[in-house]
mmCIF file of N, CA and C in Angstrom:
data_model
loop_
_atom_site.group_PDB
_atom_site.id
_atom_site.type_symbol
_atom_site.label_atom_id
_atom_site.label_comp_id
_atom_site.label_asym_id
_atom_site.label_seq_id
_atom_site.Cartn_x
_atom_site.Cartn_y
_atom_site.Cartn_z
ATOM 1 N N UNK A 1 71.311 -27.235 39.875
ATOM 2 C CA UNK A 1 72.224 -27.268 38.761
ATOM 3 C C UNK A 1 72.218 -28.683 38.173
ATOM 4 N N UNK A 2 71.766 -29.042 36.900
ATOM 5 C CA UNK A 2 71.917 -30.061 36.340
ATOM 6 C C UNK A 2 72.844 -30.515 35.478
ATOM 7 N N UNK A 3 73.970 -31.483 35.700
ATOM 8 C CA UNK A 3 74.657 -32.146 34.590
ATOM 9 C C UNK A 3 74.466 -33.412 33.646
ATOM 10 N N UNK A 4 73.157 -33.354 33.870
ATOM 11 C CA UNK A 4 72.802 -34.478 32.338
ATOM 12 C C UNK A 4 72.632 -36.011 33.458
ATOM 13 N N UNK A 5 71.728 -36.235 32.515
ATOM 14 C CA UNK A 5 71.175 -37.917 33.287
ATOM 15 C C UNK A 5 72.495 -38.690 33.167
ATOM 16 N N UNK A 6 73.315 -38.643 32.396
ATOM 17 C CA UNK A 6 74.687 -39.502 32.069
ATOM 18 C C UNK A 6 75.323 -39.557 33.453
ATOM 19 N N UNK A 7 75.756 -38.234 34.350
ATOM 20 C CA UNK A 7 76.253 -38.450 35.342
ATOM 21 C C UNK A 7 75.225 -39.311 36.645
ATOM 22 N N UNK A 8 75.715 -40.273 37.277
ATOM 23 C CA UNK A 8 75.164 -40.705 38.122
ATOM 24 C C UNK A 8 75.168 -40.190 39.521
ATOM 25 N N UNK A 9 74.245 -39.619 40.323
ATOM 26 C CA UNK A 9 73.981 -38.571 40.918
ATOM 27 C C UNK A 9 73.634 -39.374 42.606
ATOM 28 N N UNK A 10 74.097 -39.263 43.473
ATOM 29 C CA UNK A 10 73.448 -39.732 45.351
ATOM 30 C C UNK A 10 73.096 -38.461 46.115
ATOM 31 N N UNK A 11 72.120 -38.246 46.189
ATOM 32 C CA UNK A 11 71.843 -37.659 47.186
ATOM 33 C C UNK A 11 72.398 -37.152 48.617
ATOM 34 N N UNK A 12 72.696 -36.295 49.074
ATOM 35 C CA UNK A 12 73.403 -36.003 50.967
ATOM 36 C C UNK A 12 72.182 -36.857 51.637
ATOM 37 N N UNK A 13 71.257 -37.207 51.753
ATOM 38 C CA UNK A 13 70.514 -37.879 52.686
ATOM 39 C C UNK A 13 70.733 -39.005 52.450
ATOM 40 N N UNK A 14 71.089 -39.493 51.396
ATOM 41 C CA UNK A 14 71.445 -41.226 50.689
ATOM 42 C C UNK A 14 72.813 -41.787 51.446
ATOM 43 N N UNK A 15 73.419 -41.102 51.902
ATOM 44 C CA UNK A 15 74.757 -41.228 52.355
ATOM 45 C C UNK A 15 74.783 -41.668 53.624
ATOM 46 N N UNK A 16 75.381 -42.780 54.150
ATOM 47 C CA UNK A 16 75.918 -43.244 55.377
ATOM 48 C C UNK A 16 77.227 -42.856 55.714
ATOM 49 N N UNK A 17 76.585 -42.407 57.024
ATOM 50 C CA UNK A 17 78.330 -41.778 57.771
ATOM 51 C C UNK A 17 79.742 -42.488 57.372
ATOM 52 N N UNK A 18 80.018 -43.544 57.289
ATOM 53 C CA UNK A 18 80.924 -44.669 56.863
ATOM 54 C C UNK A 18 81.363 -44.502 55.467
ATOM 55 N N UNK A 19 80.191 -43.882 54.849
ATOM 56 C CA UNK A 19 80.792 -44.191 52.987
ATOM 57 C C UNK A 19 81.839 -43.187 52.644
ATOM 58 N N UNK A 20 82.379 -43.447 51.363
ATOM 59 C CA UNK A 20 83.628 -42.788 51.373
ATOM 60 C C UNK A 20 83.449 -42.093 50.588
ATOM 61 N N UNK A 21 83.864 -40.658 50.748
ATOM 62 C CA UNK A 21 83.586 -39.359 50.278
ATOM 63 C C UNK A 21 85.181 -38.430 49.786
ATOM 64 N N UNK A 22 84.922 -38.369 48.219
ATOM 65 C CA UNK A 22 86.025 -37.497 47.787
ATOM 66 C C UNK A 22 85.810 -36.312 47.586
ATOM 67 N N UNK A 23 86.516 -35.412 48.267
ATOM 68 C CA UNK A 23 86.273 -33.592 48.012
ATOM 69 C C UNK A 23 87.066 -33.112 47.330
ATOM 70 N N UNK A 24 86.902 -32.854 46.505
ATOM 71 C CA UNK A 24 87.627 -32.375 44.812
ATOM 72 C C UNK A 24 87.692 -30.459 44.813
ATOM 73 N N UNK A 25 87.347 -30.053 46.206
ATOM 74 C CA UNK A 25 87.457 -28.451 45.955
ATOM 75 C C UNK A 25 89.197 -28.133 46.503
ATOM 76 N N UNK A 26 89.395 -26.705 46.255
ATOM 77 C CA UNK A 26 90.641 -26.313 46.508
ATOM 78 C C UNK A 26 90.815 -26.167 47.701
ATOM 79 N N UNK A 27 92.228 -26.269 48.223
ATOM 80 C CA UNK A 27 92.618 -25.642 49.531
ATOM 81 C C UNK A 27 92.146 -25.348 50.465
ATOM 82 N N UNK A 28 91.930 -24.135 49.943
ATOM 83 C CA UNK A 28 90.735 -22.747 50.626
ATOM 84 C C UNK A 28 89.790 -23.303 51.456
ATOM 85 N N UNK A 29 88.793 -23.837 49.958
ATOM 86 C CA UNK A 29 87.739 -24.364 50.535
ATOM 87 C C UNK A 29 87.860 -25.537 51.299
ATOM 88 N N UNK A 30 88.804 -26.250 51.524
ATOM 89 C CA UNK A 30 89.190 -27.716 52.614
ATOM 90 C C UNK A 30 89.331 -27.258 53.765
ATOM 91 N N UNK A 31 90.038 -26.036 53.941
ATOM 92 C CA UNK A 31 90.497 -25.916 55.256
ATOM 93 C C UNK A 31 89.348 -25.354 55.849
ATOM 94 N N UNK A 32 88.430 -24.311 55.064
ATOM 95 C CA UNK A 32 87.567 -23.374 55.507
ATOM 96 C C UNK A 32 86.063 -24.551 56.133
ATOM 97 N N UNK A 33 86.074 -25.750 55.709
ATOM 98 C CA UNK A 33 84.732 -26.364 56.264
ATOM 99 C C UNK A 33 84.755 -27.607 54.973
ATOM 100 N N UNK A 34 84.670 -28.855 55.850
ATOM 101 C CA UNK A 34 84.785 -30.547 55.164
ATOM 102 C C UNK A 34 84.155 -31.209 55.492
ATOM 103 N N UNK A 35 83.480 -32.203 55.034
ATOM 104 C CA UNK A 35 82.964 -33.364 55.476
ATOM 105 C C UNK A 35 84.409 -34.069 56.645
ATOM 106 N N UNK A 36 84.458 -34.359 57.677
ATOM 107 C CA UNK A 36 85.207 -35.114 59.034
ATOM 108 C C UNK A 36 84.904 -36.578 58.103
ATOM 109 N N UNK A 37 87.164 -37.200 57.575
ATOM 110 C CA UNK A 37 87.058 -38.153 56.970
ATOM 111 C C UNK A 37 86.821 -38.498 55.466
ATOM 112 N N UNK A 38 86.447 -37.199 55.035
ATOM 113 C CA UNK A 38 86.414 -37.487 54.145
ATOM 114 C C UNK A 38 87.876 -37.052 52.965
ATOM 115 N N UNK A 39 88.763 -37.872 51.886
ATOM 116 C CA UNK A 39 89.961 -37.253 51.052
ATOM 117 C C UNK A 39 89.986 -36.394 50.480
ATOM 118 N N UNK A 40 91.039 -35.717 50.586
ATOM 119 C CA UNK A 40 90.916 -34.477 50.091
ATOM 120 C C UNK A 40 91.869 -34.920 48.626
ATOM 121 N N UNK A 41 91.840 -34.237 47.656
ATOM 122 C CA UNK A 41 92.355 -34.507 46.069
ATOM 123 C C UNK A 41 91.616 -33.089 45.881
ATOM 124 N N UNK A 42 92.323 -32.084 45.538
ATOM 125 C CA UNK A 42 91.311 -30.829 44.769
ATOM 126 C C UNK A 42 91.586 -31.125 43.417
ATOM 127 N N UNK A 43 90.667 -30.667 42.658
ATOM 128 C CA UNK A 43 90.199 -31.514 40.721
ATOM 129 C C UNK A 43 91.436 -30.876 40.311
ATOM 130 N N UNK A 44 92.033 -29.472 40.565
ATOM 131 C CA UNK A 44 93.559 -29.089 40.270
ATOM 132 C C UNK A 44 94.947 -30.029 39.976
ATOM 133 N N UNK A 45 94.401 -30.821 40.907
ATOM 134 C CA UNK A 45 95.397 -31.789 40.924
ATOM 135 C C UNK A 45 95.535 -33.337 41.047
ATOM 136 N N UNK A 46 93.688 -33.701 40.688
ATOM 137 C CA UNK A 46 93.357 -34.983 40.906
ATOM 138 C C UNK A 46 94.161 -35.863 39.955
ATOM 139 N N UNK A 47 94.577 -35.633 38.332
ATOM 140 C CA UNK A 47 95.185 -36.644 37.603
ATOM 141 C C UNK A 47 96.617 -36.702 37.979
ATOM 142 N N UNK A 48 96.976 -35.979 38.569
ATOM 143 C CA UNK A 48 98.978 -36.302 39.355
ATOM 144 C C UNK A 48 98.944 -37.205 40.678
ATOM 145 N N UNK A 49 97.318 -36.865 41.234
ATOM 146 C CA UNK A 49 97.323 -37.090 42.438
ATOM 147 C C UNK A 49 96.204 -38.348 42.611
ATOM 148 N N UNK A 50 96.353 -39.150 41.439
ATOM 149 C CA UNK A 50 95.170 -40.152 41.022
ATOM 150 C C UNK A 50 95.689 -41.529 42.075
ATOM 151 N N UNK A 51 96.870 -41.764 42.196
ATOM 152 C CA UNK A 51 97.447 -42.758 43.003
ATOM 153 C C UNK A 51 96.810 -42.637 44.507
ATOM 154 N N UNK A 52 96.233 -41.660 45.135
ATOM 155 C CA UNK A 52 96.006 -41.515 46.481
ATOM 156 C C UNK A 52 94.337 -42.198 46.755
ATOM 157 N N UNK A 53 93.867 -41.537 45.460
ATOM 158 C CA UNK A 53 92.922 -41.931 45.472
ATOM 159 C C UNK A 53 92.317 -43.997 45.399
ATOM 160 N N UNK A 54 93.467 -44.483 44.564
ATOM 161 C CA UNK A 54 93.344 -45.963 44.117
ATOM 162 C C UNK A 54 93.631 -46.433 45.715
ATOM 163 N N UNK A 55 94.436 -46.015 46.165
ATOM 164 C CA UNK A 55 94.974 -46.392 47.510
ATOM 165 C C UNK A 55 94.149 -46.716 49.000
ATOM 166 N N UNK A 56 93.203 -45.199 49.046
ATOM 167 C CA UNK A 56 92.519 -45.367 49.744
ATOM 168 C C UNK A 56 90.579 -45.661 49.911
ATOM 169 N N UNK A 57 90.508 -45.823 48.291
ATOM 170 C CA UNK A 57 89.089 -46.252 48.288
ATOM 171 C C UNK A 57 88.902 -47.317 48.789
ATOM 172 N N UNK A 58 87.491 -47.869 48.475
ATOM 173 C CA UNK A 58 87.264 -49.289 49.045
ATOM 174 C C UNK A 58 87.180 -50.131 47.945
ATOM 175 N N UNK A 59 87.839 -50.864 47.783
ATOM 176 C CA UNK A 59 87.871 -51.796 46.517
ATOM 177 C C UNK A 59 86.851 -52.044 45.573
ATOM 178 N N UNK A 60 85.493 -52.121 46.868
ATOM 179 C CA UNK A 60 83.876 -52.788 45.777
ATOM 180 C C UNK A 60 83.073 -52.129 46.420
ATOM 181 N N UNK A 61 84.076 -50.693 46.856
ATOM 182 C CA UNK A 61 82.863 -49.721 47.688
ATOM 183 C C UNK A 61 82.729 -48.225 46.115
ATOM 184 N N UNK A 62 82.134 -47.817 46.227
ATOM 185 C CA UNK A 62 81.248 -47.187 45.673
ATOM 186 C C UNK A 62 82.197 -45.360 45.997
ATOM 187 N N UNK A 63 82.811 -44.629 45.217
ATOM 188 C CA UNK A 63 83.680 -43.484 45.752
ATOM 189 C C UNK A 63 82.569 -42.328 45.276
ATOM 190 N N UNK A 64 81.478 -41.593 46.563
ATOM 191 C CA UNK A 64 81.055 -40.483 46.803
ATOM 192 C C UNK A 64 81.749 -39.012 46.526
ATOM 193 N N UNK A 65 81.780 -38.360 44.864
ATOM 194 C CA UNK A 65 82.649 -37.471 44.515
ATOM 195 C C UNK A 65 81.856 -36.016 45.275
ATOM 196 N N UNK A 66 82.421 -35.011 45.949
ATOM 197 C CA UNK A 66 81.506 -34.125 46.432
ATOM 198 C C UNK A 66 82.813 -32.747 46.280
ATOM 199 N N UNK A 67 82.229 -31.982 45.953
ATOM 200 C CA UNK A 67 82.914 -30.512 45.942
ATOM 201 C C UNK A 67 81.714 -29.518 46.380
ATOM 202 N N UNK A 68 81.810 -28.155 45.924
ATOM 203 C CA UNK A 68 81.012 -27.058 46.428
ATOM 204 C C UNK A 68 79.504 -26.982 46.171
ATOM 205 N N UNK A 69 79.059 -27.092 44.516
ATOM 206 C CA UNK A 69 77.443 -27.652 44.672
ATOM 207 C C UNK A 69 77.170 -28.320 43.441
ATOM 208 N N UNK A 70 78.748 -28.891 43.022
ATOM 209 C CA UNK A 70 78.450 -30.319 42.311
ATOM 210 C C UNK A 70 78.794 -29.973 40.746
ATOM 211 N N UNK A 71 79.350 -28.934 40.093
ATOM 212 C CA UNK A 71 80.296 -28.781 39.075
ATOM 213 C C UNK A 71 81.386 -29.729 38.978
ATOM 214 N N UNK A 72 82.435 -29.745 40.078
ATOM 215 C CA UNK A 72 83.782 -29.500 39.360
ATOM 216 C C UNK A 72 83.580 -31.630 40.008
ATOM 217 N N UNK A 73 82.853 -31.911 41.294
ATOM 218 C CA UNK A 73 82.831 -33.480 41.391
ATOM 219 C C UNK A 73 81.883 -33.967 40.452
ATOM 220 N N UNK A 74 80.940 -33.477 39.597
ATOM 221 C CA UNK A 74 80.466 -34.289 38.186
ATOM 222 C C UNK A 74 81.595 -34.429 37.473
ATOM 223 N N UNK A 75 82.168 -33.726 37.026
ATOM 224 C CA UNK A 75 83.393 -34.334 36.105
ATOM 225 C C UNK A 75 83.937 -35.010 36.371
ATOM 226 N N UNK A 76 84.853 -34.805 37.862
ATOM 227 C CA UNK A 76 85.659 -36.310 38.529
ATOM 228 C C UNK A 76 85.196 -37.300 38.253
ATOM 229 N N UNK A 77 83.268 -37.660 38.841
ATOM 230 C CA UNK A 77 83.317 -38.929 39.051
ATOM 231 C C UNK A 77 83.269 -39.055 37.527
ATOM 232 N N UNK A 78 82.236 -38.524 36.893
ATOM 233 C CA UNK A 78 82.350 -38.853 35.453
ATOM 234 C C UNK A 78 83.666 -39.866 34.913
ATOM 235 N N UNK A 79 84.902 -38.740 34.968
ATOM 236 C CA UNK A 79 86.040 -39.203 34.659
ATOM 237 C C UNK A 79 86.584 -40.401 35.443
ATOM 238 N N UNK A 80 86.232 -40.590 36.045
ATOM 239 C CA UNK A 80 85.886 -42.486 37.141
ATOM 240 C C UNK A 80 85.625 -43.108 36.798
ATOM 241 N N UNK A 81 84.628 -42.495 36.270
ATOM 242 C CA UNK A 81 83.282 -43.962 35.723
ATOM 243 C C UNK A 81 83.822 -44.402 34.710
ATOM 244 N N UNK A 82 84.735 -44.134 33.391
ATOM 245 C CA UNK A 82 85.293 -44.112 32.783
ATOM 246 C C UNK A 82 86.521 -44.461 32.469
ATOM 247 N N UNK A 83 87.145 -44.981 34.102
ATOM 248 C CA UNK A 83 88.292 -45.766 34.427
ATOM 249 C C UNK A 83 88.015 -46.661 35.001
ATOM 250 N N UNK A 84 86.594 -47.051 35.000
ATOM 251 C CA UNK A 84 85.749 -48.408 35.660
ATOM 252 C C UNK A 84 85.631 -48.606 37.303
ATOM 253 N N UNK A 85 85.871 -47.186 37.897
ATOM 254 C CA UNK A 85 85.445 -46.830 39.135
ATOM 255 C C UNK A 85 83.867 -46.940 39.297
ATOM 256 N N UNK A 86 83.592 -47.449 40.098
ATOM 257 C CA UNK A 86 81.904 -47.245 40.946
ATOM 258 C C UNK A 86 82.105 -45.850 41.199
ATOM 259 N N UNK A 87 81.219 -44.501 41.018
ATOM 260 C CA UNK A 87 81.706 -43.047 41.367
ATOM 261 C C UNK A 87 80.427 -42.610 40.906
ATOM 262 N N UNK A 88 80.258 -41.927 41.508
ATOM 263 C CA UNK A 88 79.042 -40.865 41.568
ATOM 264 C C UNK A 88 79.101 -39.313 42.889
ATOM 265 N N UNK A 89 78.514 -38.383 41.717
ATOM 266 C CA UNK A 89 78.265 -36.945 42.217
ATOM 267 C C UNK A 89 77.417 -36.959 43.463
ATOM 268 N N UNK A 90 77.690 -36.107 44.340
ATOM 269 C CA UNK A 90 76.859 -35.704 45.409
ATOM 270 C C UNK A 90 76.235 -34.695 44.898
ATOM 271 N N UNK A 91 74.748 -34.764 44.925
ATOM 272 C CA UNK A 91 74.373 -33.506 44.602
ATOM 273 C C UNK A 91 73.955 -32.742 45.221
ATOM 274 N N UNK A 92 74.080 -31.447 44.695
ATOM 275 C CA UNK A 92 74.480 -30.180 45.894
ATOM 276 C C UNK A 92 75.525 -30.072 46.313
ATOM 277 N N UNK A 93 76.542 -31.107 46.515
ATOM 278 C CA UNK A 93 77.886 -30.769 46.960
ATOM 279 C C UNK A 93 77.648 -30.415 48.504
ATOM 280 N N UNK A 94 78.843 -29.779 48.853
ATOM 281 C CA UNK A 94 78.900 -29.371 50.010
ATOM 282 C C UNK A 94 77.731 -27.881 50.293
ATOM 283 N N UNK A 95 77.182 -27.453 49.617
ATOM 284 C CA UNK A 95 75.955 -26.506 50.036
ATOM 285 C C UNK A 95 74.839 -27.532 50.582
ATOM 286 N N UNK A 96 74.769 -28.504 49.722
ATOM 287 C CA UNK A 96 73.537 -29.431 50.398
ATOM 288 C C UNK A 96 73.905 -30.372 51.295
ATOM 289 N N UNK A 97 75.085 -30.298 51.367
ATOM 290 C CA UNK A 97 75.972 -31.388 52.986
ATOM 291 C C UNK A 97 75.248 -30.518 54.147
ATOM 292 N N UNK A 98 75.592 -29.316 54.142
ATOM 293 C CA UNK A 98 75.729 -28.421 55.696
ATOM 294 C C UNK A 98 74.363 -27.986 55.648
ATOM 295 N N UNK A 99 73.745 -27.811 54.451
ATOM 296 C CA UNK A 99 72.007 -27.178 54.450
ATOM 297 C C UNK A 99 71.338 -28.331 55.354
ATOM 298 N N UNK A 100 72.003 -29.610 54.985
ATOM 299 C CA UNK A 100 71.309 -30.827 55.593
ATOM 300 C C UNK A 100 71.418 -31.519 57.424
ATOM 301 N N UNK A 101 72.334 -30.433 57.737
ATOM 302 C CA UNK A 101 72.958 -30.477 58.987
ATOM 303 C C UNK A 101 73.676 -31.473 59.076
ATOM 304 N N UNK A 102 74.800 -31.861 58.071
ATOM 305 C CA UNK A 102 75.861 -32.712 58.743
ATOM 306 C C UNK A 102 76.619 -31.908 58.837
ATOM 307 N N UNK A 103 77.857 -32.678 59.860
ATOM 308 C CA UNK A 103 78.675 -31.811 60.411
ATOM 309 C C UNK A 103 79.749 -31.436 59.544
ATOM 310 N N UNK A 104 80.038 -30.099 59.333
ATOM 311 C CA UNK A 104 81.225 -29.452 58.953
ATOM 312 C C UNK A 104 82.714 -28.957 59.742
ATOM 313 N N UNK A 105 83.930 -29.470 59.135
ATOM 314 C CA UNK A 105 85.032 -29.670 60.249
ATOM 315 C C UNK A 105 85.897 -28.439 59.590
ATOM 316 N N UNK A 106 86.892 -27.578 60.130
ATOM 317 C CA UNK A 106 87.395 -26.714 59.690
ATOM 318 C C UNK A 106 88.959 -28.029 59.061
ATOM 319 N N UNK A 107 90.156 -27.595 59.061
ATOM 320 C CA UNK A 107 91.251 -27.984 58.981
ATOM 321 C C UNK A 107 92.371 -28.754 60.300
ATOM 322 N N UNK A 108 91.317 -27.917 61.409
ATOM 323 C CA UNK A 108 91.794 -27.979 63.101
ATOM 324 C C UNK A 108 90.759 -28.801 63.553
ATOM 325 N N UNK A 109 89.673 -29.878 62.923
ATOM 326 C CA UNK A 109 88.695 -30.194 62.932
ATOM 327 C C UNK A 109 87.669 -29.553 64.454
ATOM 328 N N UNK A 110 87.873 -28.271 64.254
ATOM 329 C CA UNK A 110 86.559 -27.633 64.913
ATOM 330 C C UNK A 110 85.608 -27.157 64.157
ATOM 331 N N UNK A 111 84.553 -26.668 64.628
ATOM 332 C CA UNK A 111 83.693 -26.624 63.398
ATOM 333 C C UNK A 111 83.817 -25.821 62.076
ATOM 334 N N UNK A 112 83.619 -25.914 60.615
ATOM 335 C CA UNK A 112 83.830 -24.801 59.832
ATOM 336 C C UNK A 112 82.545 -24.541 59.049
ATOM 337 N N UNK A 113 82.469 -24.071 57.970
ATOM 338 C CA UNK A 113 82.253 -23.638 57.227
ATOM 339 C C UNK A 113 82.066 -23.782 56.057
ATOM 340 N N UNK A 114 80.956 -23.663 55.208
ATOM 341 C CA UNK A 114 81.615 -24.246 53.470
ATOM 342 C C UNK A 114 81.410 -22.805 52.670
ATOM 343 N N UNK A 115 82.401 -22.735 52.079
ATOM 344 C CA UNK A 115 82.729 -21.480 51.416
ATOM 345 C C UNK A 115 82.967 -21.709 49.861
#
């Protein structure tokens, strides 16, 4: 799925365990299977819930936007980049997280699922 060279795009293999990863999907999909560590903000409610995000990034670290296979976190980071956030799409999202064998955590962090 392509959203235009404009969005700036990282790869799931580009990613170090450490970097900081925002998951912009709903509920559902949080509880059902997550990146372990990584914030949850679903895009539903990311502009009410924009303060959580300023809070816990890394100041001159770089915020990894990732949802299901990279729709609804192109727009986020987009809309980042645009508030002079460092932000970029995972692409593939969480289909190409778990295709890639990292680990997926349910809500009870045992293993889940991405749905």
């Amino acid at each position: 799925m392509a959203f235009g060279s404009h969005v700036p795009t990282v790869g799931v293999n580009d990613l170090a365990s450490g970097d900081f990863l925002l998951d912009v999907r709903e509920d559902e999909e949080w509880q059902a299977g997550h990146a372990a560590g990584a914030l949850h903000i679903p895009m539903s409610e990311f502009v009410a819930r924009y303060g959580e995000l300023t809070e816990a990034a890394p100041q001159d670290g770089k915020v990894n936007v990732i949802c299901r296979v990279g729709g609804r976190s192109a727009q986020v980071a987009m809309y980042l980049v645009q508030q002079g956030i460092d932000a970029v799409n995972v692409d593939g999202g969480m289909q190409s997280w778990e295709a890639a064998g990292r680990p997926v955590v349910d809500d009870k962090g045992q293993p889940g699922v991405v749905v």
